[in-house]
Short mmCIF file of C-alpha atoms in Angstrom, two decimals:
data_model
loop_
_atom_site.label_atom_id
_atom_site.label_comp_id
_atom_site.label_asym_id
_atom_site.label_seq_id
_atom_site.Cartn_x
_atom_site.Cartn_y
_atom_site.Cartn_z
CA MET A 1 15.45 28.14 -50.84
CA THR A 2 16.20 31.43 -52.62
CA GLY A 3 17.49 34.53 -50.93
CA VAL A 4 14.19 36.31 -51.58
CA GLU A 5 12.26 33.48 -49.93
CA GLU A 6 14.76 33.41 -47.09
CA GLU A 7 14.03 37.05 -46.23
CA ARG A 8 10.28 36.89 -46.76
CA LEU A 9 8.27 37.44 -43.56
CA LEU A 10 5.28 35.26 -42.77
CA THR A 11 2.37 36.06 -40.52
CA THR A 12 1.91 33.98 -37.39
CA GLY A 13 -0.96 32.06 -38.99
CA GLU A 14 0.88 31.22 -42.21
CA PHE A 15 4.11 30.35 -40.38
CA ALA A 16 2.24 28.09 -37.95
CA ARG A 17 0.40 26.33 -40.79
CA ARG A 18 3.49 25.78 -42.91
CA GLY A 19 5.61 24.92 -39.86
CA LEU A 20 3.15 22.17 -38.74
CA LEU A 21 2.40 24.01 -35.51
CA SER A 22 -0.78 25.42 -34.03
CA PRO A 23 -0.85 29.17 -33.28
CA LYS A 24 -1.19 28.26 -29.59
CA ALA A 25 1.96 26.11 -29.76
CA LEU A 26 3.79 28.87 -31.58
CA ARG A 27 2.94 31.33 -28.81
CA LEU A 28 4.16 28.82 -26.22
CA TYR A 29 7.47 28.31 -28.03
CA ASP A 30 7.86 32.09 -28.23
CA ARG A 31 7.43 32.40 -24.44
CA GLN A 32 9.90 29.54 -23.90
CA GLY A 33 12.49 31.18 -26.16
CA LEU A 34 12.50 28.25 -28.58
CA LEU A 35 11.04 30.07 -31.57
CA PRO A 36 10.71 33.82 -31.01
CA PRO A 37 9.39 35.96 -33.90
CA ASP A 38 11.78 37.81 -36.17
CA LEU A 39 9.69 40.96 -36.08
CA VAL A 40 6.97 42.33 -33.82
CA ASP A 41 5.01 45.29 -35.19
CA PRO A 42 5.20 47.92 -32.43
CA ALA A 43 1.85 49.40 -33.45
CA THR A 44 -0.25 46.27 -33.82
CA GLY A 45 1.72 43.64 -31.86
CA TYR A 46 1.55 41.30 -34.84
CA ARG A 47 4.39 38.79 -35.02
CA TYR A 48 6.24 37.85 -38.19
CA TYR A 49 8.68 35.05 -38.97
CA ARG A 50 11.25 34.51 -41.69
CA ALA A 51 10.34 31.68 -44.05
CA GLY A 52 13.85 30.31 -43.56
CA ARG A 53 12.92 29.28 -40.01
CA LEU A 54 10.25 26.85 -41.13
CA ALA A 55 12.74 23.98 -40.89
CA THR A 56 13.24 24.75 -37.18
CA ALA A 57 9.49 24.95 -36.62
CA ARG A 58 8.96 21.58 -38.29
CA LEU A 59 11.78 20.03 -36.28
CA ILE A 60 10.21 21.25 -33.04
CA ALA A 61 6.85 19.81 -34.11
CA ARG A 62 8.42 16.41 -34.76
CA LEU A 63 10.40 16.42 -31.53
CA ARG A 64 7.23 17.21 -29.62
CA GLY A 65 5.66 14.28 -31.47
CA LEU A 66 8.07 12.15 -29.41
CA ASP A 67 6.62 13.73 -26.23
CA MET A 68 10.02 15.36 -25.76
CA PRO A 69 10.00 17.96 -22.94
CA LEU A 70 10.62 21.54 -24.01
CA ALA A 71 13.89 21.67 -22.07
CA THR A 72 15.19 18.72 -24.07
CA VAL A 73 13.92 20.26 -27.32
CA ALA A 74 15.99 23.35 -26.47
CA GLU A 75 19.06 21.14 -25.98
CA VAL A 76 18.57 19.55 -29.40
CA LEU A 77 18.13 22.92 -31.12
CA ALA A 78 21.33 24.21 -29.54
CA LEU A 79 23.43 21.34 -30.95
CA SER A 80 24.93 20.71 -34.37
CA GLY A 81 23.62 17.94 -36.66
CA PRO A 82 25.54 14.87 -35.35
CA ALA A 83 25.39 16.03 -31.71
CA ALA A 84 21.68 16.78 -32.06
CA ALA A 85 21.11 13.30 -33.50
CA GLU A 86 22.94 11.73 -30.54
CA ARG A 87 20.81 13.73 -28.09
CA VAL A 88 17.61 12.53 -29.77
CA ALA A 89 18.90 8.94 -29.68
CA ALA A 90 19.77 9.26 -25.97
CA TYR A 91 16.33 10.69 -25.22
CA TRP A 92 14.56 7.87 -27.04
CA ALA A 93 16.70 5.20 -25.38
CA ALA A 94 15.62 6.61 -22.01
CA VAL A 95 11.98 6.51 -23.14
CA GLU A 96 12.32 2.85 -24.12
CA ARG A 97 13.95 2.00 -20.79
CA ARG A 98 11.12 3.72 -18.96
CA THR A 99 8.51 1.98 -21.11
CA VAL A 100 9.95 -1.47 -20.39
CA SER A 101 10.04 -0.66 -16.67
CA GLN A 102 6.48 0.65 -16.71
CA ARG A 103 5.31 -2.45 -18.57
CA ALA A 104 6.85 -4.63 -15.86
CA LEU A 105 5.19 -2.48 -13.19
CA ALA A 106 1.81 -2.75 -14.94
CA GLU A 107 2.15 -6.55 -15.05
CA HIS A 108 3.06 -6.59 -11.36
CA LEU A 109 0.01 -4.48 -10.47
CA ARG A 110 -2.27 -6.65 -12.62
CA VAL A 111 -1.05 -9.78 -10.88
CA GLN A 112 -1.34 -8.28 -7.39
CA LEU A 113 -4.80 -6.80 -7.95
CA SER A 114 -6.10 -10.04 -9.45
CA GLY A 115 -4.99 -12.08 -6.43
CA LEU A 116 -1.98 -13.59 -8.27
CA GLU A 117 -4.17 -14.85 -11.10
CA GLY A 118 -2.01 -15.85 -14.05
CA ILE A 119 1.28 -15.49 -12.19
CA ASP A 120 2.29 -19.06 -13.09
CA GLU A 121 2.13 -18.08 -16.76
CA MET A 122 4.46 -15.11 -16.28
CA TYR A 123 7.36 -16.94 -14.65
CA ARG A 124 9.00 -20.28 -15.35
CA ILE A 125 10.10 -21.97 -12.13
CA GLU A 126 13.07 -24.33 -12.24
CA GLN A 127 15.27 -26.14 -9.72
CA ARG A 128 19.04 -26.60 -9.44
CA GLU A 129 21.72 -27.81 -7.07
CA VAL A 130 24.01 -25.16 -5.59
CA PRO A 131 27.37 -26.30 -4.18
CA GLU A 132 28.84 -25.12 -0.89
CA GLN A 133 30.46 -21.69 -1.31
CA LEU A 134 32.90 -19.53 0.63
CA VAL A 135 31.47 -16.02 0.46
CA LEU A 136 32.67 -12.58 1.41
CA THR A 137 29.79 -10.85 3.13
CA GLU A 138 28.44 -7.44 4.04
CA GLN A 139 25.15 -7.02 5.90
CA ARG A 140 22.90 -4.14 6.96
CA ARG A 141 19.32 -3.17 7.58
CA ALA A 142 17.79 -1.35 4.62
CA LYS A 143 14.50 -0.11 3.16
CA PRO A 144 13.66 -0.55 -0.54
CA GLN A 145 14.84 2.96 -1.41
CA ASP A 146 18.29 2.17 0.06
CA LEU A 147 18.96 -0.94 -2.01
CA ASP A 148 19.66 0.63 -5.42
CA GLU A 149 22.67 2.42 -3.96
CA TRP A 150 23.82 0.04 -1.26
CA ILE A 151 23.77 -3.30 -3.13
CA PRO A 152 26.04 -2.15 -6.00
CA ALA A 153 28.35 -0.35 -3.59
CA ALA A 154 28.65 -3.33 -1.25
CA THR A 155 29.16 -5.69 -4.19
CA ALA A 156 31.94 -3.48 -5.53
CA ARG A 157 33.65 -3.40 -2.13
CA LEU A 158 33.52 -7.18 -1.81
CA GLU A 159 34.67 -7.73 -5.40
CA ALA A 160 37.68 -5.52 -4.69
CA ILE A 161 38.56 -7.75 -1.75
CA ALA A 162 37.95 -10.85 -3.89
CA SER A 163 40.48 -9.60 -6.44
CA GLY A 164 43.19 -10.27 -3.87
CA HIS A 165 42.05 -13.88 -3.49
CA GLY A 166 41.74 -15.10 -7.05
CA GLY A 167 38.72 -13.01 -8.04
CA VAL A 168 34.99 -13.68 -7.91
CA ALA A 169 34.32 -17.41 -8.18
CA ALA A 170 30.57 -17.38 -8.94
CA ALA A 171 27.65 -15.00 -9.34
CA PRO A 172 27.20 -12.58 -6.42
CA PHE A 173 23.90 -12.83 -4.59
CA VAL A 174 21.81 -10.91 -2.09
CA ILE A 175 20.00 -12.69 0.76
CA TYR A 176 16.95 -11.17 2.45
CA HIS A 177 16.99 -12.45 6.02
CA GLY A 178 13.77 -10.56 6.72
CA GLU A 179 11.13 -8.72 4.74
CA VAL A 180 12.18 -5.49 3.04
CA ASN A 181 9.31 -3.11 2.34
CA GLU A 182 7.96 0.24 3.51
CA ASP A 183 7.59 -1.14 7.05
CA ASN A 184 10.47 -3.65 7.38
CA ASP A 185 14.23 -3.43 6.80
CA GLY A 186 15.59 -6.94 6.54
CA PRO A 187 18.43 -7.34 7.36
CA VAL A 188 19.96 -7.75 3.89
CA GLU A 189 23.24 -9.56 3.12
CA VAL A 190 25.39 -9.17 0.01
CA CYS A 191 27.53 -12.25 -0.74
CA VAL A 192 30.43 -12.57 -3.19
CA PRO A 193 31.80 -16.14 -3.64
CA ILE A 194 35.55 -16.74 -3.78
CA ASP A 195 37.73 -19.82 -4.27
CA PRO A 196 38.45 -21.44 -0.86
CA ALA A 197 41.83 -22.53 -2.17
CA ARG A 198 42.77 -18.84 -2.60
CA ALA A 199 41.49 -17.65 0.80
CA GLU A 200 44.81 -17.73 2.69
CA GLY A 201 45.25 -14.58 4.74
CA LEU A 202 41.60 -13.56 4.34
CA THR A 203 40.64 -11.09 7.08
CA ALA A 204 37.42 -9.61 5.68
CA ALA A 205 34.04 -10.84 6.91
CA HIS A 206 33.23 -14.20 5.35
CA ARG A 207 31.29 -17.40 5.94
CA ILE A 208 30.33 -20.71 4.37
CA GLU A 209 27.06 -20.78 2.43
CA PRO A 210 25.89 -24.41 2.69
CA ALA A 211 25.16 -26.53 -0.37
CA HIS A 212 21.43 -26.65 -1.12
CA ARG A 213 18.76 -27.17 -3.72
CA GLU A 214 17.07 -24.04 -5.10
CA ALA A 215 13.76 -23.23 -6.74
CA TYR A 216 14.21 -20.14 -8.89
CA THR A 217 12.93 -17.99 -11.72
CA THR A 218 14.88 -15.66 -14.00
CA ILE A 219 13.87 -12.02 -14.45
CA THR A 220 14.86 -9.05 -16.58
CA LYS A 221 16.55 -5.84 -15.53
CA ALA A 222 13.22 -3.99 -15.65
CA GLN A 223 11.60 -6.61 -13.41
CA VAL A 224 14.31 -6.15 -10.78
CA GLU A 225 12.89 -2.74 -9.89
CA TYR A 226 10.77 -2.44 -6.76
CA PRO A 227 7.88 -3.25 -6.42
CA GLN A 228 7.62 -5.35 -9.60
CA ILE A 229 10.35 -7.67 -8.33
CA LEU A 230 7.89 -8.83 -5.68
CA SER A 231 5.85 -10.64 -8.34
CA ALA A 232 8.80 -12.93 -9.03
CA TYR A 233 9.11 -13.75 -5.32
CA ASP A 234 5.36 -14.40 -5.22
CA ALA A 235 5.67 -16.71 -8.24
CA VAL A 236 8.35 -18.88 -6.64
CA CYS A 237 6.47 -19.00 -3.34
CA ALA A 238 3.23 -19.93 -5.11
CA TRP A 239 5.03 -22.70 -6.99
CA MET A 240 6.51 -24.09 -3.75
CA GLU A 241 3.08 -24.10 -2.11
CA GLN A 242 1.42 -25.81 -5.07
CA ALA A 243 4.22 -28.38 -5.33
CA GLY A 244 4.29 -29.03 -1.59
CA THR A 245 7.98 -28.13 -1.56
CA ARG A 246 9.44 -27.04 1.77
CA ARG A 247 11.41 -23.81 1.90
CA THR A 248 14.65 -24.24 3.86
CA GLY A 249 16.20 -20.76 3.70
CA PRO A 250 15.54 -17.10 2.99
CA GLY A 251 14.91 -15.70 -0.47
CA ARG A 252 17.76 -14.32 -2.54
CA GLU A 253 18.65 -12.55 -5.77
CA VAL A 254 21.49 -14.01 -7.83
CA TYR A 255 23.00 -11.41 -10.18
CA PHE A 256 24.66 -13.23 -13.09
CA ALA A 257 24.95 -10.40 -15.68
CA ASP A 258 26.89 -7.15 -15.89
CA TRP A 259 24.35 -4.57 -14.77
CA ALA A 260 25.85 -1.57 -16.57
CA SER A 261 25.97 -3.17 -20.01
CA THR A 262 22.51 -4.78 -20.02
CA ALA A 263 19.25 -3.40 -21.42
CA PRO A 264 15.96 -3.32 -19.49
CA ALA A 265 14.64 -6.38 -21.35
CA ASP A 266 17.80 -8.46 -20.76
CA GLU A 267 17.79 -11.26 -18.17
CA VAL A 268 20.07 -10.33 -15.29
CA CYS A 269 18.92 -12.01 -12.10
CA ASP A 270 17.47 -15.17 -10.56
CA ILE A 271 14.97 -14.99 -7.71
CA ALA A 272 15.61 -18.11 -5.64
CA PHE A 273 14.68 -19.95 -2.45
CA PRO A 274 16.54 -22.90 -0.92
CA VAL A 275 14.18 -25.87 -0.80
CA GLY A 276 14.10 -29.35 0.62
CA ALA A 277 15.10 -32.25 -1.58
#
């Protein structure tokens, strides 16, 4: 763009048209400090913009096309090229995580409102044998809103203890000894298996988890969120009822993947119930 063009002033209407914005949006971005005019005529109140700012106007229009909040748009505009690109990528990654979670929630609501119709098509139920395990344990009463913080913290505490006894021997799991919902608080038990041969001198709370057969289904990180996780529990329970299989212990979540490094669509957890042979 030439220097003459760079200094040329455009009316609000022309700037909005060429910048891919509506006049109403342009006024909003002025009030928000995102795209203030370069000149305001003191006599008429007319606003004028330099043609050189059209690139910024078009960028704002495209960012808003991503449903990006104005506060985030301001962050992008304040950054240099590579940093701005990273901020856009971070924003969109968060959108995709939220979309996957919302999709799982929508499926949960559809299943619940339809009286569990089609739930057997959503989840594949399998069985397996689980050997006897020595587990470090931490237990408390908790509501759903407590679990996102407490389960990782308790697991980390138990894994730190396990490191002094040969490390974690199998996937950690969480047992729900009672219902956990808006009205009930468990109790809930976090268990971290360790090698019995390395348990000498163990003073932390521990117990033996008996060998058993399990019916289970595998779910994604997005499906672990409450309340959509309840659909997976319902699926296993429905399968046990249809198969005439007797439940012999409380439900549990077996976390076999690294939570921090997984995406919302990645499989991270098994929802399981001990069952009779």
